[in-house]
Amino acid sequence: MTLPPADSALGQLMATLPRAGRVEWIGLRPKRDVLMHEVDEAEARTGVGLVGDRYASGSGKRGITLIQAEHLPVIAALAGHASVNPAWLRRNLVVSGLPLVALKGRRFRIGEVVLEGTEDCDPCSRMEAALGPGGYNAMRNHGGLCARILEGGRLRIGDAVVALAETTESRV
């Protein structure tokens, strides 16, 4: 994603966040066709993914998947549920307090880990089984963000999610 120039009005608006976010939930799926396992912390490896997650394969752009906590009640309502378990949604992190869309194309830090938001994390057909008929559509535009791991380390529940200052090189 190409961001507008940092000194433009739109660039300044897009770079301004009201506050840091917070990691609320972490999940790993060790193999195909099993539910996510909730954990208190995880190790992220550069260019690989989260240790213990089946997608820790080195795909790069999708090293970690994130979903916004504030979207969970919306997804639940649209799918006809009182609430949804984050494990059903197949994302690694649930984050609250800041709009994940603002991290697309940007670098950010969670705990020891530096990430770069790469693309929207669109829902897959498995949402029909997880949420019932219409589950796929309930998650559209609420699926979260995929991120590449630039610097590995540990991340934990309660860690701050902080956008990093943009540099000229990171905007290209």
PDB file of C-alpha atoms in Angstrom:
ATOM      1  CA  MET A   1       0.000   0.000   0.000  1.00  0.00           C
ATOM      2  CA  THR A   2       1.340   3.404  -0.922  1.00  0.00           C
ATOM      3  CA  LEU A   3       0.710   6.003   1.749  1.00  0.00           C
ATOM      4  CA  PRO A   4       0.288   9.699   0.949  1.00  0.00           C
ATOM      5  CA  PRO A   5       3.282  11.963   1.645  1.00  0.00           C
ATOM      6  CA  ALA A   6       3.828  12.414   5.399  1.00  0.00           C
ATOM      7  CA  ASP A   7       3.671  16.198   5.096  1.00  0.00           C
ATOM      8  CA  SER A   8       0.353  16.226   3.206  1.00  0.00           C
ATOM      9  CA  ALA A   9      -2.905  16.912   5.036  1.00  0.00           C
ATOM     10  CA  LEU A  10      -4.142  13.370   4.369  1.00  0.00           C
ATOM     11  CA  GLY A  11      -0.785  11.890   5.389  1.00  0.00           C
ATOM     12  CA  GLN A  12      -0.951  13.767   8.698  1.00  0.00           C
ATOM     13  CA  LEU A  13      -4.526  12.630   9.329  1.00  0.00           C
ATOM     14  CA  MET A  14      -3.659   9.001   8.559  1.00  0.00           C
ATOM     15  CA  ALA A  15      -0.615   9.115  10.862  1.00  0.00           C
ATOM     16  CA  THR A  16      -2.553  10.435  13.863  1.00  0.00           C
ATOM     17  CA  LEU A  17      -3.947   7.850  16.259  1.00  0.00           C
ATOM     18  CA  PRO A  18      -5.861   8.755  19.425  1.00  0.00           C
ATOM     19  CA  ARG A  19      -3.897   6.336  21.645  1.00  0.00           C
ATOM     20  CA  ALA A  20      -2.038   3.054  21.741  1.00  0.00           C
ATOM     21  CA  GLY A  21      -3.968  -0.180  21.462  1.00  0.00           C
ATOM     22  CA  ARG A  22      -3.762  -3.279  23.663  1.00  0.00           C
ATOM     23  CA  VAL A  23      -3.482  -7.016  23.021  1.00  0.00           C
ATOM     24  CA  GLU A  24      -6.576  -8.656  24.542  1.00  0.00           C
ATOM     25  CA  TRP A  25      -6.262 -12.246  23.284  1.00  0.00           C
ATOM     26  CA  ILE A  26      -3.652 -14.454  21.607  1.00  0.00           C
ATOM     27  CA  GLY A  27      -4.432 -17.678  19.770  1.00  0.00           C
ATOM     28  CA  LEU A  28      -2.396 -20.345  17.997  1.00  0.00           C
ATOM     29  CA  ARG A  29      -3.616 -23.203  15.831  1.00  0.00           C
ATOM     30  CA  PRO A  30      -1.069 -26.038  15.823  1.00  0.00           C
ATOM     31  CA  LYS A  31      -2.615 -27.908  12.888  1.00  0.00           C
ATOM     32  CA  ARG A  32      -5.394 -27.850  10.321  1.00  0.00           C
ATOM     33  CA  ASP A  33      -9.003 -28.354  11.385  1.00  0.00           C
ATOM     34  CA  VAL A  34      -8.512 -27.669  15.088  1.00  0.00           C
ATOM     35  CA  LEU A  35      -9.676 -24.688  17.127  1.00  0.00           C
ATOM     36  CA  MET A  36      -7.249 -21.982  18.112  1.00  0.00           C
ATOM     37  CA  HIS A  37      -5.584 -22.487  21.491  1.00  0.00           C
ATOM     38  CA  GLU A  38      -5.625 -19.404  23.706  1.00  0.00           C
ATOM     39  CA  VAL A  39      -2.208 -18.520  25.142  1.00  0.00           C
ATOM     40  CA  ASP A  40      -0.887 -15.710  27.346  1.00  0.00           C
ATOM     41  CA  GLU A  41       2.172 -15.051  25.182  1.00  0.00           C
ATOM     42  CA  ALA A  42       3.748 -16.102  21.913  1.00  0.00           C
ATOM     43  CA  GLU A  43       7.078 -15.931  20.157  1.00  0.00           C
ATOM     44  CA  ALA A  44       7.152 -14.221  16.774  1.00  0.00           C
ATOM     45  CA  ARG A  45       9.928 -15.090  14.335  1.00  0.00           C
ATOM     46  CA  THR A  46      10.995 -12.713  11.590  1.00  0.00           C
ATOM     47  CA  GLY A  47       9.687 -13.782   8.194  1.00  0.00           C
ATOM     48  CA  VAL A  48       8.123 -16.917   9.673  1.00  0.00           C
ATOM     49  CA  GLY A  49       5.199 -16.329  12.018  1.00  0.00           C
ATOM     50  CA  LEU A  50       4.193 -17.326  15.532  1.00  0.00           C
ATOM     51  CA  VAL A  51       5.921 -20.384  16.967  1.00  0.00           C
ATOM     52  CA  GLY A  52       3.333 -23.136  17.399  1.00  0.00           C
ATOM     53  CA  ASP A  53       0.947 -21.801  14.758  1.00  0.00           C
ATOM     54  CA  ARG A  54       0.378 -23.870  11.633  1.00  0.00           C
ATOM     55  CA  TYR A  55       0.912 -20.794   9.458  1.00  0.00           C
ATOM     56  CA  ALA A  56       4.457 -20.252  10.770  1.00  0.00           C
ATOM     57  CA  SER A  57       5.730 -21.112   7.326  1.00  0.00           C
ATOM     58  CA  GLY A  58       7.667 -18.120   6.157  1.00  0.00           C
ATOM     59  CA  SER A  59       4.901 -16.727   3.953  1.00  0.00           C
ATOM     60  CA  GLY A  60       5.889 -13.243   5.114  1.00  0.00           C
ATOM     61  CA  LYS A  61       2.861 -11.031   4.433  1.00  0.00           C
ATOM     62  CA  ARG A  62       0.634 -13.079   6.721  1.00  0.00           C
ATOM     63  CA  GLY A  63       3.001 -13.803   9.625  1.00  0.00           C
ATOM     64  CA  ILE A  64       0.404 -12.658  12.161  1.00  0.00           C
ATOM     65  CA  THR A  65      -3.301 -11.955  11.790  1.00  0.00           C
ATOM     66  CA  LEU A  66      -5.069  -9.388  13.955  1.00  0.00           C
ATOM     67  CA  ILE A  67      -8.701  -8.517  14.530  1.00  0.00           C
ATOM     68  CA  GLN A  68     -10.141  -5.518  16.304  1.00  0.00           C
ATOM     69  CA  ALA A  69     -11.888  -6.269  19.620  1.00  0.00           C
ATOM     70  CA  GLU A  70     -14.481  -3.587  18.937  1.00  0.00           C
ATOM     71  CA  HIS A  71     -15.590  -5.524  15.845  1.00  0.00           C
ATOM     72  CA  LEU A  72     -16.397  -8.752  17.732  1.00  0.00           C
ATOM     73  CA  PRO A  73     -19.834  -7.537  18.937  1.00  0.00           C
ATOM     74  CA  VAL A  74     -20.614  -6.350  15.395  1.00  0.00           C
ATOM     75  CA  ILE A  75     -19.688  -9.738  13.908  1.00  0.00           C
ATOM     76  CA  ALA A  76     -21.750 -11.469  16.607  1.00  0.00           C
ATOM     77  CA  ALA A  77     -24.786  -9.280  15.917  1.00  0.00           C
ATOM     78  CA  LEU A  78     -24.544  -9.729  12.149  1.00  0.00           C
ATOM     79  CA  ALA A  79     -24.182 -13.505  12.558  1.00  0.00           C
ATOM     80  CA  GLY A  80     -27.115 -13.698  14.986  1.00  0.00           C
ATOM     81  CA  HIS A  81     -25.108 -14.551  18.118  1.00  0.00           C
ATOM     82  CA  ALA A  82     -24.991 -12.913  21.542  1.00  0.00           C
ATOM     83  CA  SER A  83     -21.193 -13.046  21.368  1.00  0.00           C
ATOM     84  CA  VAL A  84     -18.370 -14.742  19.451  1.00  0.00           C
ATOM     85  CA  ASN A  85     -15.371 -16.588  20.793  1.00  0.00           C
ATOM     86  CA  PRO A  86     -12.187 -15.124  19.221  1.00  0.00           C
ATOM     87  CA  ALA A  87     -10.969 -18.682  18.578  1.00  0.00           C
ATOM     88  CA  TRP A  88     -13.817 -19.164  16.073  1.00  0.00           C
ATOM     89  CA  LEU A  89     -12.526 -16.309  13.906  1.00  0.00           C
ATOM     90  CA  ARG A  90      -9.077 -17.822  13.209  1.00  0.00           C
ATOM     91  CA  ARG A  91      -7.038 -14.697  13.962  1.00  0.00           C
ATOM     92  CA  ASN A  92      -3.901 -14.732  16.108  1.00  0.00           C
ATOM     93  CA  LEU A  93      -4.448 -11.510  18.043  1.00  0.00           C
ATOM     94  CA  VAL A  94      -7.449  -9.568  19.272  1.00  0.00           C
ATOM     95  CA  VAL A  95      -6.471  -5.914  19.720  1.00  0.00           C
ATOM     96  CA  SER A  96      -8.491  -3.102  21.302  1.00  0.00           C
ATOM     97  CA  GLY A  97      -8.223   0.659  21.470  1.00  0.00           C
ATOM     98  CA  LEU A  98      -7.052   1.688  18.014  1.00  0.00           C
ATOM     99  CA  PRO A  99      -8.360   1.229  14.475  1.00  0.00           C
ATOM    100  CA  LEU A 100      -6.384  -1.594  12.861  1.00  0.00           C
ATOM    101  CA  VAL A 101      -7.089  -0.174   9.406  1.00  0.00           C
ATOM    102  CA  ALA A 102      -4.795   2.727  10.350  1.00  0.00           C
ATOM    103  CA  LEU A 103      -1.889   0.265  10.628  1.00  0.00           C
ATOM    104  CA  LYS A 104      -2.237  -0.997   7.059  1.00  0.00           C
ATOM    105  CA  GLY A 105       0.965  -0.102   5.226  1.00  0.00           C
ATOM    106  CA  ARG A 106       2.603   1.059   8.485  1.00  0.00           C
ATOM    107  CA  ARG A 107       5.076  -0.310  10.964  1.00  0.00           C
ATOM    108  CA  PHE A 108       4.018  -0.891  14.555  1.00  0.00           C
ATOM    109  CA  ARG A 109       5.275  -2.522  17.727  1.00  0.00           C
ATOM    110  CA  ILE A 110       3.662  -5.071  20.021  1.00  0.00           C
ATOM    111  CA  GLY A 111       5.860  -6.002  22.968  1.00  0.00           C
ATOM    112  CA  GLU A 112       9.300  -6.861  21.555  1.00  0.00           C
ATOM    113  CA  VAL A 113       7.922  -7.416  18.053  1.00  0.00           C
ATOM    114  CA  VAL A 114       7.996  -4.952  15.148  1.00  0.00           C
ATOM    115  CA  LEU A 115       5.361  -5.594  12.485  1.00  0.00           C
ATOM    116  CA  GLU A 116       4.201  -4.087   9.227  1.00  0.00           C
ATOM    117  CA  GLY A 117       0.511  -4.133   8.293  1.00  0.00           C
ATOM    118  CA  THR A 118       0.357  -5.699   4.838  1.00  0.00           C
ATOM    119  CA  GLU A 119      -3.242  -6.313   3.788  1.00  0.00           C
ATOM    120  CA  ASP A 120      -6.799  -6.812   4.932  1.00  0.00           C
ATOM    121  CA  CYS A 121      -7.438 -10.200   6.511  1.00  0.00           C
ATOM    122  CA  ASP A 122     -10.523 -11.212   4.579  1.00  0.00           C
ATOM    123  CA  PRO A 123     -12.764 -13.959   5.951  1.00  0.00           C
ATOM    124  CA  CYS A 124     -12.638 -17.450   4.509  1.00  0.00           C
ATOM    125  CA  SER A 125     -15.399 -19.935   3.734  1.00  0.00           C
ATOM    126  CA  ARG A 126     -14.835 -21.612   7.119  1.00  0.00           C
ATOM    127  CA  MET A 127     -16.735 -18.732   8.715  1.00  0.00           C
ATOM    128  CA  GLU A 128     -19.946 -20.410   7.564  1.00  0.00           C
ATOM    129  CA  ALA A 129     -19.190 -23.408   9.791  1.00  0.00           C
ATOM    130  CA  ALA A 130     -17.875 -21.262  12.642  1.00  0.00           C
ATOM    131  CA  LEU A 131     -20.667 -18.683  12.727  1.00  0.00           C
ATOM    132  CA  GLY A 132     -23.481 -20.367  10.807  1.00  0.00           C
ATOM    133  CA  PRO A 133     -25.089 -19.428   7.497  1.00  0.00           C
ATOM    134  CA  GLY A 134     -24.053 -15.899   6.570  1.00  0.00           C
ATOM    135  CA  GLY A 135     -20.938 -16.035   8.764  1.00  0.00           C
ATOM    136  CA  TYR A 136     -18.721 -15.131   5.831  1.00  0.00           C
ATOM    137  CA  ASN A 137     -20.737 -11.981   5.136  1.00  0.00           C
ATOM    138  CA  ALA A 138     -20.926 -11.131   8.854  1.00  0.00           C
ATOM    139  CA  MET A 139     -17.129 -10.832   8.850  1.00  0.00           C
ATOM    140  CA  ARG A 140     -16.738  -8.893   5.610  1.00  0.00           C
ATOM    141  CA  ASN A 141     -14.960  -5.592   6.307  1.00  0.00           C
ATOM    142  CA  HIS A 142     -14.429  -6.756   9.910  1.00  0.00           C
ATOM    143  CA  GLY A 143     -11.817  -9.472   9.261  1.00  0.00           C
ATOM    144  CA  GLY A 144      -8.843  -7.516  10.528  1.00  0.00           C
ATOM    145  CA  LEU A 145      -5.295  -7.098   9.316  1.00  0.00           C
ATOM    146  CA  CYS A 146      -2.430  -9.322   8.189  1.00  0.00           C
ATOM    147  CA  ALA A 147       1.059  -8.294   9.247  1.00  0.00           C
ATOM    148  CA  ARG A 148       4.629  -9.174   8.367  1.00  0.00           C
ATOM    149  CA  ILE A 149       7.092  -9.730  11.234  1.00  0.00           C
ATOM    150  CA  LEU A 150      10.049  -7.377  10.760  1.00  0.00           C
ATOM    151  CA  GLU A 151      11.693  -7.971  14.144  1.00  0.00           C
ATOM    152  CA  GLY A 152      10.852 -11.061  16.166  1.00  0.00           C
ATOM    153  CA  GLY A 153      10.444 -11.445  19.906  1.00  0.00           C
ATOM    154  CA  ARG A 154       7.771 -12.116  22.513  1.00  0.00           C
ATOM    155  CA  LEU A 155       4.331 -10.591  22.652  1.00  0.00           C
ATOM    156  CA  ARG A 156       1.918 -10.935  25.535  1.00  0.00           C
ATOM    157  CA  ILE A 157      -1.659 -10.227  26.528  1.00  0.00           C
ATOM    158  CA  GLY A 158      -1.727  -6.654  27.791  1.00  0.00           C
ATOM    159  CA  ASP A 159       1.110  -5.456  25.534  1.00  0.00           C
ATOM    160  CA  ALA A 160       0.637  -2.054  23.952  1.00  0.00           C
ATOM    161  CA  VAL A 161       0.106  -1.784  20.195  1.00  0.00           C
ATOM    162  CA  VAL A 162       1.978   1.336  19.102  1.00  0.00           C
ATOM    163  CA  ALA A 163       2.326   2.798  15.616  1.00  0.00           C
ATOM    164  CA  LEU A 164       5.936   3.662  14.844  1.00  0.00           C
ATOM    165  CA  ALA A 165       7.018   6.986  13.407  1.00  0.00           C
ATOM    166  CA  GLU A 166       7.086   6.915   9.638  1.00  0.00           C
ATOM    167  CA  THR A 167      10.307   7.518   7.781  1.00  0.00           C
ATOM    168  CA  THR A 168      10.822   8.389   4.138  1.00  0.00           C
ATOM    169  CA  GLU A 169      12.190   4.901   3.446  1.00  0.00           C
ATOM    170  CA  SER A 170       9.189   3.165   5.061  1.00  0.00           C
ATOM    171  CA  ARG A 171       6.750   5.136   2.897  1.00  0.00           C
ATOM    172  CA  VAL A 172       8.119   3.878  -0.415  1.00  0.00           C
TER     173      VAL A 172
END
